[in-house]
Amino acid sequence: MVMSVLWNFIFPPPASVVVWGTTVISFVMLANAFLSEIRGKHLNYSKFWNANPTGQRQIKLSSKAGMLLLYTPAFLAAFASFFIFPHHGLRFTLLQSAVTLHFFKRVFEVLFIHKYSGGMLLESAIPITLSYFLSAATTIYAQHLTNGLPEPPINLLNPGIVLFVVGIIGNFYHHYLLSKLRGEGEKEYKIPKGGLFGLVICPHYLFEIIVFYGIAFISQTLYAFTFAVGTTFYLLGRSNSTRKWYLSKFEDFPNNVKAVIPFN
């Protein structure tokens, strides 16, 4: 019953070992990252760059270099797809454009918007980079394999475009607000204000989740939906850890501000 309903929304999964393999790998990586966040074992970047010290010598990147490493391969993969898979129709072009724009925006923010403190450990940067690269490449490749197949009975393309636009604007806006918290040369953290920060401590995560569901709706492939669900789990875990961090650092942090879902 569930599967028969599901097939109304997605293209039939391709008989591709590569796509099935990356679907499983991506979901397992994100699910494991979610469980690690819940258990307090954080990926070492942003506020948690020096969490869970092992006592072993580890390679530390600057935050800016680390963030560029996270997003650049995914952006290049998405951009290259325009030359590898040209002329596949409107849905495919919109999907390529959405994935490319999302990761281009992240690279742009790294270079021109974000302000940094701390660093990033290479052992944390590698799995995140791999996850984003696999997601960009596989989302587009899985869509390529739907070429010539009949459209799903329920078309989610237009709602997907709306979700993507809302998500990417909201994500950028809240990253911009975060960048304005610090003056020139300041590195200390402050309680964010403005936008949806009065409701949730990680509205940028909320809008990033919306971005990936927008991409999934545009794509309507099993892989895109699986990655969106996996990303949701990970960002829920990360935002919960972030809220606990703010509560531990600021006595005046408002208890009514949730992690990422308002009013929950």
PDB file of C-alpha atoms in Angstrom:
ATOM      1  CA  MET A   1       0.000   0.000   0.000  1.00  0.00           C
ATOM      2  CA  VAL A   2       2.745   2.442   1.020  1.00  0.00           C
ATOM      3  CA  MET A   3       4.854   1.587  -2.026  1.00  0.00           C
ATOM      4  CA  SER A   4       1.908   1.965  -4.405  1.00  0.00           C
ATOM      5  CA  VAL A   5       1.309   5.474  -3.036  1.00  0.00           C
ATOM      6  CA  LEU A   6       5.037   6.256  -3.238  1.00  0.00           C
ATOM      7  CA  TRP A   7       5.194   5.382  -6.942  1.00  0.00           C
ATOM      8  CA  ASN A   8       2.693   8.189  -7.596  1.00  0.00           C
ATOM      9  CA  PHE A   9       5.350  10.694  -6.538  1.00  0.00           C
ATOM     10  CA  ILE A  10       8.648   9.305  -7.847  1.00  0.00           C
ATOM     11  CA  PHE A  11      10.158   7.896 -11.003  1.00  0.00           C
ATOM     12  CA  PRO A  12      10.791   4.130 -10.925  1.00  0.00           C
ATOM     13  CA  PRO A  13      14.213   3.559  -9.305  1.00  0.00           C
ATOM     14  CA  PRO A  14      16.803   2.773 -11.992  1.00  0.00           C
ATOM     15  CA  ALA A  15      18.429  -0.636 -12.272  1.00  0.00           C
ATOM     16  CA  SER A  16      21.775   0.922 -11.404  1.00  0.00           C
ATOM     17  CA  VAL A  17      24.116  -0.562  -8.838  1.00  0.00           C
ATOM     18  CA  VAL A  18      25.881   2.813  -8.609  1.00  0.00           C
ATOM     19  CA  VAL A  19      22.711   4.725  -7.711  1.00  0.00           C
ATOM     20  CA  TRP A  20      21.474   2.079  -5.280  1.00  0.00           C
ATOM     21  CA  GLY A  21      24.906   1.913  -3.663  1.00  0.00           C
ATOM     22  CA  THR A  22      25.256   5.667  -3.229  1.00  0.00           C
ATOM     23  CA  THR A  23      21.662   5.855  -1.952  1.00  0.00           C
ATOM     24  CA  VAL A  24      22.485   3.419   0.821  1.00  0.00           C
ATOM     25  CA  ILE A  25      25.905   4.960   1.536  1.00  0.00           C
ATOM     26  CA  SER A  26      24.546   8.511   1.708  1.00  0.00           C
ATOM     27  CA  PHE A  27      21.691   7.582   4.024  1.00  0.00           C
ATOM     28  CA  VAL A  28      23.911   5.511   6.322  1.00  0.00           C
ATOM     29  CA  MET A  29      26.488   8.321   6.557  1.00  0.00           C
ATOM     30  CA  LEU A  30      23.817  10.886   7.445  1.00  0.00           C
ATOM     31  CA  ALA A  31      22.031   8.577   9.873  1.00  0.00           C
ATOM     32  CA  ASN A  32      25.334   7.809  11.608  1.00  0.00           C
ATOM     33  CA  ALA A  33      26.124  11.548  11.795  1.00  0.00           C
ATOM     34  CA  PHE A  34      22.691  12.130  13.382  1.00  0.00           C
ATOM     35  CA  LEU A  35      23.273   9.429  16.010  1.00  0.00           C
ATOM     36  CA  SER A  36      26.754  10.797  16.715  1.00  0.00           C
ATOM     37  CA  GLU A  37      25.365  14.296  17.303  1.00  0.00           C
ATOM     38  CA  ILE A  38      22.713  12.945  19.665  1.00  0.00           C
ATOM     39  CA  ARG A  39      25.410  11.062  21.589  1.00  0.00           C
ATOM     40  CA  GLY A  40      27.580  14.179  21.821  1.00  0.00           C
ATOM     41  CA  LYS A  41      30.249  13.063  19.356  1.00  0.00           C
ATOM     42  CA  HIS A  42      30.280  16.018  16.992  1.00  0.00           C
ATOM     43  CA  LEU A  43      31.795  16.588  13.604  1.00  0.00           C
ATOM     44  CA  ASN A  44      34.595  19.048  14.301  1.00  0.00           C
ATOM     45  CA  TYR A  45      33.640  22.343  12.673  1.00  0.00           C
ATOM     46  CA  SER A  46      31.994  25.624  13.661  1.00  0.00           C
ATOM     47  CA  LYS A  47      31.270  25.732  17.423  1.00  0.00           C
ATOM     48  CA  PHE A  48      32.371  22.133  17.819  1.00  0.00           C
ATOM     49  CA  TRP A  49      35.664  22.282  15.938  1.00  0.00           C
ATOM     50  CA  ASN A  50      37.638  21.268  19.040  1.00  0.00           C
ATOM     51  CA  ALA A  51      35.023  19.007  20.638  1.00  0.00           C
ATOM     52  CA  ASN A  52      35.796  15.388  21.545  1.00  0.00           C
ATOM     53  CA  PRO A  53      39.609  15.725  21.616  1.00  0.00           C
ATOM     54  CA  THR A  54      41.357  12.393  21.071  1.00  0.00           C
ATOM     55  CA  GLY A  55      44.807  13.385  22.250  1.00  0.00           C
ATOM     56  CA  GLN A  56      46.222  12.398  18.871  1.00  0.00           C
ATOM     57  CA  ARG A  57      47.809  14.864  16.497  1.00  0.00           C
ATOM     58  CA  GLN A  58      45.177  15.863  13.907  1.00  0.00           C
ATOM     59  CA  ILE A  59      45.322  18.074  10.847  1.00  0.00           C
ATOM     60  CA  LYS A  60      43.525  21.365  11.424  1.00  0.00           C
ATOM     61  CA  LEU A  61      42.293  23.556   8.587  1.00  0.00           C
ATOM     62  CA  SER A  62      41.244  27.163   8.859  1.00  0.00           C
ATOM     63  CA  SER A  63      37.462  27.488   8.889  1.00  0.00           C
ATOM     64  CA  LYS A  64      37.493  29.224   5.511  1.00  0.00           C
ATOM     65  CA  ALA A  65      39.684  26.592   3.843  1.00  0.00           C
ATOM     66  CA  GLY A  66      37.651  23.816   5.419  1.00  0.00           C
ATOM     67  CA  MET A  67      34.342  25.252   4.259  1.00  0.00           C
ATOM     68  CA  LEU A  68      35.678  25.716   0.732  1.00  0.00           C
ATOM     69  CA  LEU A  69      36.736  22.075   0.762  1.00  0.00           C
ATOM     70  CA  LEU A  70      33.211  21.037   1.779  1.00  0.00           C
ATOM     71  CA  TYR A  71      31.329  22.765  -1.006  1.00  0.00           C
ATOM     72  CA  THR A  72      33.630  23.274  -3.990  1.00  0.00           C
ATOM     73  CA  PRO A  73      33.713  19.649  -5.297  1.00  0.00           C
ATOM     74  CA  ALA A  74      29.898  19.454  -5.165  1.00  0.00           C
ATOM     75  CA  PHE A  75      29.580  22.774  -6.993  1.00  0.00           C
ATOM     76  CA  LEU A  76      32.053  21.694  -9.684  1.00  0.00           C
ATOM     77  CA  ALA A  77      30.258  18.351 -10.143  1.00  0.00           C
ATOM     78  CA  ALA A  78      26.906  20.078 -10.571  1.00  0.00           C
ATOM     79  CA  PHE A  79      28.318  22.704 -12.921  1.00  0.00           C
ATOM     80  CA  ALA A  80      30.105  20.068 -15.035  1.00  0.00           C
ATOM     81  CA  SER A  81      26.816  18.215 -15.490  1.00  0.00           C
ATOM     82  CA  PHE A  82      25.618  20.919 -17.891  1.00  0.00           C
ATOM     83  CA  PHE A  83      28.366  19.826 -20.281  1.00  0.00           C
ATOM     84  CA  ILE A  84      28.151  16.084 -19.560  1.00  0.00           C
ATOM     85  CA  PHE A  85      24.340  15.821 -19.823  1.00  0.00           C
ATOM     86  CA  PRO A  86      23.051  18.626 -22.065  1.00  0.00           C
ATOM     87  CA  HIS A  87      19.512  18.922 -23.459  1.00  0.00           C
ATOM     88  CA  HIS A  88      17.582  16.567 -21.167  1.00  0.00           C
ATOM     89  CA  GLY A  89      14.445  18.668 -20.869  1.00  0.00           C
ATOM     90  CA  LEU A  90      12.999  21.228 -18.479  1.00  0.00           C
ATOM     91  CA  ARG A  91      12.908  19.155 -15.272  1.00  0.00           C
ATOM     92  CA  PHE A  92      16.501  18.029 -15.702  1.00  0.00           C
ATOM     93  CA  THR A  93      17.761  21.547 -16.432  1.00  0.00           C
ATOM     94  CA  LEU A  94      15.902  22.947 -13.433  1.00  0.00           C
ATOM     95  CA  LEU A  95      17.400  20.246 -11.229  1.00  0.00           C
ATOM     96  CA  GLN A  96      20.927  20.921 -12.499  1.00  0.00           C
ATOM     97  CA  SER A  97      20.369  24.636 -11.934  1.00  0.00           C
ATOM     98  CA  ALA A  98      19.038  24.149  -8.396  1.00  0.00           C
ATOM     99  CA  VAL A  99      21.901  21.906  -7.289  1.00  0.00           C
ATOM    100  CA  THR A 100      24.511  24.158  -8.905  1.00  0.00           C
ATOM    101  CA  LEU A 101      22.985  27.323  -7.442  1.00  0.00           C
ATOM    102  CA  HIS A 102      22.776  25.849  -3.951  1.00  0.00           C
ATOM    103  CA  PHE A 103      26.454  24.906  -3.814  1.00  0.00           C
ATOM    104  CA  PHE A 104      27.540  28.080  -5.625  1.00  0.00           C
ATOM    105  CA  LYS A 105      25.725  30.080  -2.958  1.00  0.00           C
ATOM    106  CA  ARG A 106      27.569  28.165  -0.245  1.00  0.00           C
ATOM    107  CA  VAL A 107      30.936  28.840  -1.898  1.00  0.00           C
ATOM    108  CA  PHE A 108      29.988  32.524  -2.291  1.00  0.00           C
ATOM    109  CA  GLU A 109      29.046  32.738   1.386  1.00  0.00           C
ATOM    110  CA  VAL A 110      32.331  31.128   2.420  1.00  0.00           C
ATOM    111  CA  LEU A 111      34.292  33.678   0.411  1.00  0.00           C
ATOM    112  CA  PHE A 112      32.300  36.848   1.054  1.00  0.00           C
ATOM    113  CA  ILE A 113      29.712  36.475   3.854  1.00  0.00           C
ATOM    114  CA  HIS A 114      30.847  34.287   6.734  1.00  0.00           C
ATOM    115  CA  LYS A 115      33.079  35.484   9.557  1.00  0.00           C
ATOM    116  CA  TYR A 116      35.234  32.850  11.172  1.00  0.00           C
ATOM    117  CA  SER A 117      36.673  31.676  14.448  1.00  0.00           C
ATOM    118  CA  GLY A 118      38.167  28.330  15.362  1.00  0.00           C
ATOM    119  CA  GLY A 119      38.883  25.877  12.589  1.00  0.00           C
ATOM    120  CA  MET A 120      37.949  22.514  11.117  1.00  0.00           C
ATOM    121  CA  LEU A 121      39.584  19.132  11.500  1.00  0.00           C
ATOM    122  CA  LEU A 122      40.421  17.374   8.256  1.00  0.00           C
ATOM    123  CA  GLU A 123      39.004  14.058   9.477  1.00  0.00           C
ATOM    124  CA  SER A 124      35.599  15.757   9.816  1.00  0.00           C
ATOM    125  CA  ALA A 125      35.905  17.703   6.555  1.00  0.00           C
ATOM    126  CA  ILE A 126      36.511  14.580   4.441  1.00  0.00           C
ATOM    127  CA  PRO A 127      33.202  12.745   5.121  1.00  0.00           C
ATOM    128  CA  ILE A 128      31.184  15.963   4.754  1.00  0.00           C
ATOM    129  CA  THR A 129      32.909  16.784   1.467  1.00  0.00           C
ATOM    130  CA  LEU A 130      32.296  13.244   0.226  1.00  0.00           C
ATOM    131  CA  SER A 131      28.648  13.381   1.263  1.00  0.00           C
ATOM    132  CA  TYR A 132      27.985  16.666  -0.561  1.00  0.00           C
ATOM    133  CA  PHE A 133      29.909  15.568  -3.653  1.00  0.00           C
ATOM    134  CA  LEU A 134      28.054  12.243  -3.811  1.00  0.00           C
ATOM    135  CA  SER A 135      24.736  13.994  -3.301  1.00  0.00           C
ATOM    136  CA  ALA A 136      25.304  16.478  -6.125  1.00  0.00           C
ATOM    137  CA  ALA A 137      26.657  13.897  -8.583  1.00  0.00           C
ATOM    138  CA  THR A 138      24.149  11.159  -7.770  1.00  0.00           C
ATOM    139  CA  THR A 139      21.107  13.448  -7.690  1.00  0.00           C
ATOM    140  CA  ILE A 140      21.913  14.574 -11.217  1.00  0.00           C
ATOM    141  CA  TYR A 141      22.961  11.130 -12.482  1.00  0.00           C
ATOM    142  CA  ALA A 142      19.816   9.492 -11.081  1.00  0.00           C
ATOM    143  CA  GLN A 143      17.780  12.148 -12.894  1.00  0.00           C
ATOM    144  CA  HIS A 144      19.694  11.419 -16.098  1.00  0.00           C
ATOM    145  CA  LEU A 145      18.592   7.785 -15.836  1.00  0.00           C
ATOM    146  CA  THR A 146      14.925   8.870 -15.855  1.00  0.00           C
ATOM    147  CA  ASN A 147      15.355  10.314 -19.343  1.00  0.00           C
ATOM    148  CA  GLY A 148      12.644   8.872 -21.564  1.00  0.00           C
ATOM    149  CA  LEU A 149      10.536   7.501 -18.689  1.00  0.00           C
ATOM    150  CA  PRO A 150       6.930   8.661 -18.195  1.00  0.00           C
ATOM    151  CA  GLU A 151       6.444  11.407 -15.643  1.00  0.00           C
ATOM    152  CA  PRO A 152       5.164  10.408 -12.165  1.00  0.00           C
ATOM    153  CA  PRO A 153       1.348  10.623 -11.955  1.00  0.00           C
ATOM    154  CA  ILE A 154       1.606  13.456  -9.392  1.00  0.00           C
ATOM    155  CA  ASN A 155       3.868  16.254 -10.601  1.00  0.00           C
ATOM    156  CA  LEU A 156       5.747  18.029  -7.791  1.00  0.00           C
ATOM    157  CA  LEU A 157       7.899  20.217 -10.039  1.00  0.00           C
ATOM    158  CA  ASN A 158       6.216  23.559  -9.345  1.00  0.00           C
ATOM    159  CA  PRO A 159       5.932  23.057  -5.561  1.00  0.00           C
ATOM    160  CA  GLY A 160       9.594  22.008  -5.653  1.00  0.00           C
ATOM    161  CA  ILE A 161      10.610  25.267  -7.319  1.00  0.00           C
ATOM    162  CA  VAL A 162       8.706  27.251  -4.663  1.00  0.00           C
ATOM    163  CA  LEU A 163      10.293  25.275  -1.821  1.00  0.00           C
ATOM    164  CA  PHE A 164      13.760  25.677  -3.304  1.00  0.00           C
ATOM    165  CA  VAL A 165      13.435  29.448  -3.771  1.00  0.00           C
ATOM    166  CA  VAL A 166      12.028  29.951  -0.256  1.00  0.00           C
ATOM    167  CA  GLY A 167      14.736  27.720   1.203  1.00  0.00           C
ATOM    168  CA  ILE A 168      17.710  29.282  -0.541  1.00  0.00           C
ATOM    169  CA  ILE A 169      16.588  32.859   0.214  1.00  0.00           C
ATOM    170  CA  GLY A 170      15.857  32.019   3.855  1.00  0.00           C
ATOM    171  CA  ASN A 171      19.151  30.181   4.255  1.00  0.00           C
ATOM    172  CA  PHE A 172      21.159  33.062   2.762  1.00  0.00           C
ATOM    173  CA  TYR A 173      19.323  35.690   4.819  1.00  0.00           C
ATOM    174  CA  HIS A 174      20.021  33.953   8.126  1.00  0.00           C
ATOM    175  CA  HIS A 175      23.659  33.335   7.205  1.00  0.00           C
ATOM    176  CA  TYR A 176      23.863  37.082   6.510  1.00  0.00           C
ATOM    177  CA  LEU A 177      22.362  37.863   9.937  1.00  0.00           C
ATOM    178  CA  LEU A 178      24.904  35.572  11.591  1.00  0.00           C
ATOM    179  CA  SER A 179      27.742  37.358   9.794  1.00  0.00           C
ATOM    180  CA  LYS A 180      26.565  40.712  11.175  1.00  0.00           C
ATOM    181  CA  LEU A 181      26.804  39.570  14.801  1.00  0.00           C
ATOM    182  CA  ARG A 182      30.540  40.183  14.892  1.00  0.00           C
ATOM    183  CA  GLY A 183      32.367  43.419  14.360  1.00  0.00           C
ATOM    184  CA  GLU A 184      35.732  43.667  12.650  1.00  0.00           C
ATOM    185  CA  GLY A 185      38.234  41.409  14.401  1.00  0.00           C
ATOM    186  CA  GLU A 186      35.697  39.939  16.843  1.00  0.00           C
ATOM    187  CA  LYS A 187      35.667  36.169  17.262  1.00  0.00           C
ATOM    188  CA  GLU A 188      33.394  35.534  20.243  1.00  0.00           C
ATOM    189  CA  TYR A 189      29.942  34.034  19.774  1.00  0.00           C
ATOM    190  CA  LYS A 190      26.758  35.973  20.549  1.00  0.00           C
ATOM    191  CA  ILE A 191      23.097  35.000  20.744  1.00  0.00           C
ATOM    192  CA  PRO A 192      21.711  35.532  17.216  1.00  0.00           C
ATOM    193  CA  LYS A 193      18.815  37.918  16.731  1.00  0.00           C
ATOM    194  CA  GLY A 194      16.498  38.879  13.866  1.00  0.00           C
ATOM    195  CA  GLY A 195      14.649  36.793  11.309  1.00  0.00           C
ATOM    196  CA  LEU A 196      13.483  33.502  12.785  1.00  0.00           C
ATOM    197  CA  PHE A 197      16.223  33.442  15.441  1.00  0.00           C
ATOM    198  CA  GLY A 198      13.573  34.449  17.975  1.00  0.00           C
ATOM    199  CA  LEU A 199      11.865  31.106  17.352  1.00  0.00           C
ATOM    200  CA  VAL A 200      14.715  28.679  16.581  1.00  0.00           C
ATOM    201  CA  ILE A 201      18.460  28.831  17.097  1.00  0.00           C
ATOM    202  CA  CYS A 202      19.194  27.287  13.672  1.00  0.00           C
ATOM    203  CA  PRO A 203      16.786  28.807  11.112  1.00  0.00           C
ATOM    204  CA  HIS A 204      19.570  28.491   8.520  1.00  0.00           C
ATOM    205  CA  TYR A 205      19.346  24.702   9.033  1.00  0.00           C
ATOM    206  CA  LEU A 206      15.566  24.839   8.736  1.00  0.00           C
ATOM    207  CA  PHE A 207      15.818  26.587   5.377  1.00  0.00           C
ATOM    208  CA  GLU A 208      18.596  24.239   4.238  1.00  0.00           C
ATOM    209  CA  ILE A 209      16.226  21.339   4.907  1.00  0.00           C
ATOM    210  CA  ILE A 210      13.609  23.138   2.809  1.00  0.00           C
ATOM    211  CA  VAL A 211      16.193  23.543   0.015  1.00  0.00           C
ATOM    212  CA  PHE A 212      16.836  19.808  -0.141  1.00  0.00           C
ATOM    213  CA  TYR A 213      13.125  18.971  -0.143  1.00  0.00           C
ATOM    214  CA  GLY A 214      12.711  21.497  -2.940  1.00  0.00           C
ATOM    215  CA  ILE A 215      15.422  19.661  -4.891  1.00  0.00           C
ATOM    216  CA  ALA A 216      13.734  16.335  -4.100  1.00  0.00           C
ATOM    217  CA  PHE A 217      10.385  17.639  -5.352  1.00  0.00           C
ATOM    218  CA  ILE A 218      11.979  18.944  -8.549  1.00  0.00           C
ATOM    219  CA  SER A 219      13.771  15.633  -9.063  1.00  0.00           C
ATOM    220  CA  GLN A 220      11.130  13.158  -7.869  1.00  0.00           C
ATOM    221  CA  THR A 221      13.715  10.366  -7.685  1.00  0.00           C
ATOM    222  CA  LEU A 222      14.160   7.959  -4.786  1.00  0.00           C
ATOM    223  CA  TYR A 223      17.751   9.102  -4.253  1.00  0.00           C
ATOM    224  CA  ALA A 224      16.834  12.789  -3.926  1.00  0.00           C
ATOM    225  CA  PHE A 225      14.107  12.039  -1.372  1.00  0.00           C
ATOM    226  CA  THR A 226      16.391   9.683   0.558  1.00  0.00           C
ATOM    227  CA  PHE A 227      19.113  12.327   0.759  1.00  0.00           C
ATOM    228  CA  ALA A 228      16.606  14.962   1.875  1.00  0.00           C
ATOM    229  CA  VAL A 229      15.367  12.701   4.686  1.00  0.00           C
ATOM    230  CA  GLY A 230      18.930  11.843   5.740  1.00  0.00           C
ATOM    231  CA  THR A 231      19.895  15.533   5.744  1.00  0.00           C
ATOM    232  CA  THR A 232      16.833  16.296   7.878  1.00  0.00           C
ATOM    233  CA  PHE A 233      17.920  13.776  10.495  1.00  0.00           C
ATOM    234  CA  TYR A 234      21.499  15.071  10.589  1.00  0.00           C
ATOM    235  CA  LEU A 235      20.517  18.745  10.847  1.00  0.00           C
ATOM    236  CA  LEU A 236      17.959  17.951  13.554  1.00  0.00           C
ATOM    237  CA  GLY A 237      20.744  16.335  15.557  1.00  0.00           C
ATOM    238  CA  ARG A 238      23.211  19.152  14.884  1.00  0.00           C
ATOM    239  CA  SER A 239      20.701  21.873  15.759  1.00  0.00           C
ATOM    240  CA  ASN A 240      19.789  20.099  18.992  1.00  0.00           C
ATOM    241  CA  SER A 241      23.487  20.040  19.927  1.00  0.00           C
ATOM    242  CA  THR A 242      23.789  23.723  18.972  1.00  0.00           C
ATOM    243  CA  ARG A 243      20.887  24.675  21.242  1.00  0.00           C
ATOM    244  CA  LYS A 244      22.485  22.795  24.143  1.00  0.00           C
ATOM    245  CA  TRP A 245      25.747  24.636  23.431  1.00  0.00           C
ATOM    246  CA  TYR A 246      24.046  28.046  23.622  1.00  0.00           C
ATOM    247  CA  LEU A 247      22.252  27.062  26.834  1.00  0.00           C
ATOM    248  CA  SER A 248      25.597  26.088  28.385  1.00  0.00           C
ATOM    249  CA  LYS A 249      27.382  29.288  27.279  1.00  0.00           C
ATOM    250  CA  PHE A 250      24.758  31.986  27.855  1.00  0.00           C
ATOM    251  CA  GLU A 251      22.760  32.302  31.071  1.00  0.00           C
ATOM    252  CA  ASP A 252      20.306  34.634  29.335  1.00  0.00           C
ATOM    253  CA  PHE A 253      19.598  32.295  26.410  1.00  0.00           C
ATOM    254  CA  PRO A 254      15.776  32.229  26.060  1.00  0.00           C
ATOM    255  CA  ASN A 255      14.324  28.791  26.838  1.00  0.00           C
ATOM    256  CA  ASN A 256      11.428  29.319  24.414  1.00  0.00           C
ATOM    257  CA  VAL A 257      13.844  29.305  21.436  1.00  0.00           C
ATOM    258  CA  LYS A 258      13.778  25.797  19.959  1.00  0.00           C
ATOM    259  CA  ALA A 259      16.455  23.979  17.985  1.00  0.00           C
ATOM    260  CA  VAL A 260      15.188  24.018  14.396  1.00  0.00           C
ATOM    261  CA  ILE A 261      11.410  23.378  14.425  1.00  0.00           C
ATOM    262  CA  PRO A 262       9.387  26.315  15.780  1.00  0.00           C
ATOM    263  CA  PHE A 263       6.797  25.719  18.524  1.00  0.00           C
ATOM    264  CA  ASN A 264       7.637  22.009  18.946  1.00  0.00           C
TER     265      ASN A 264
END
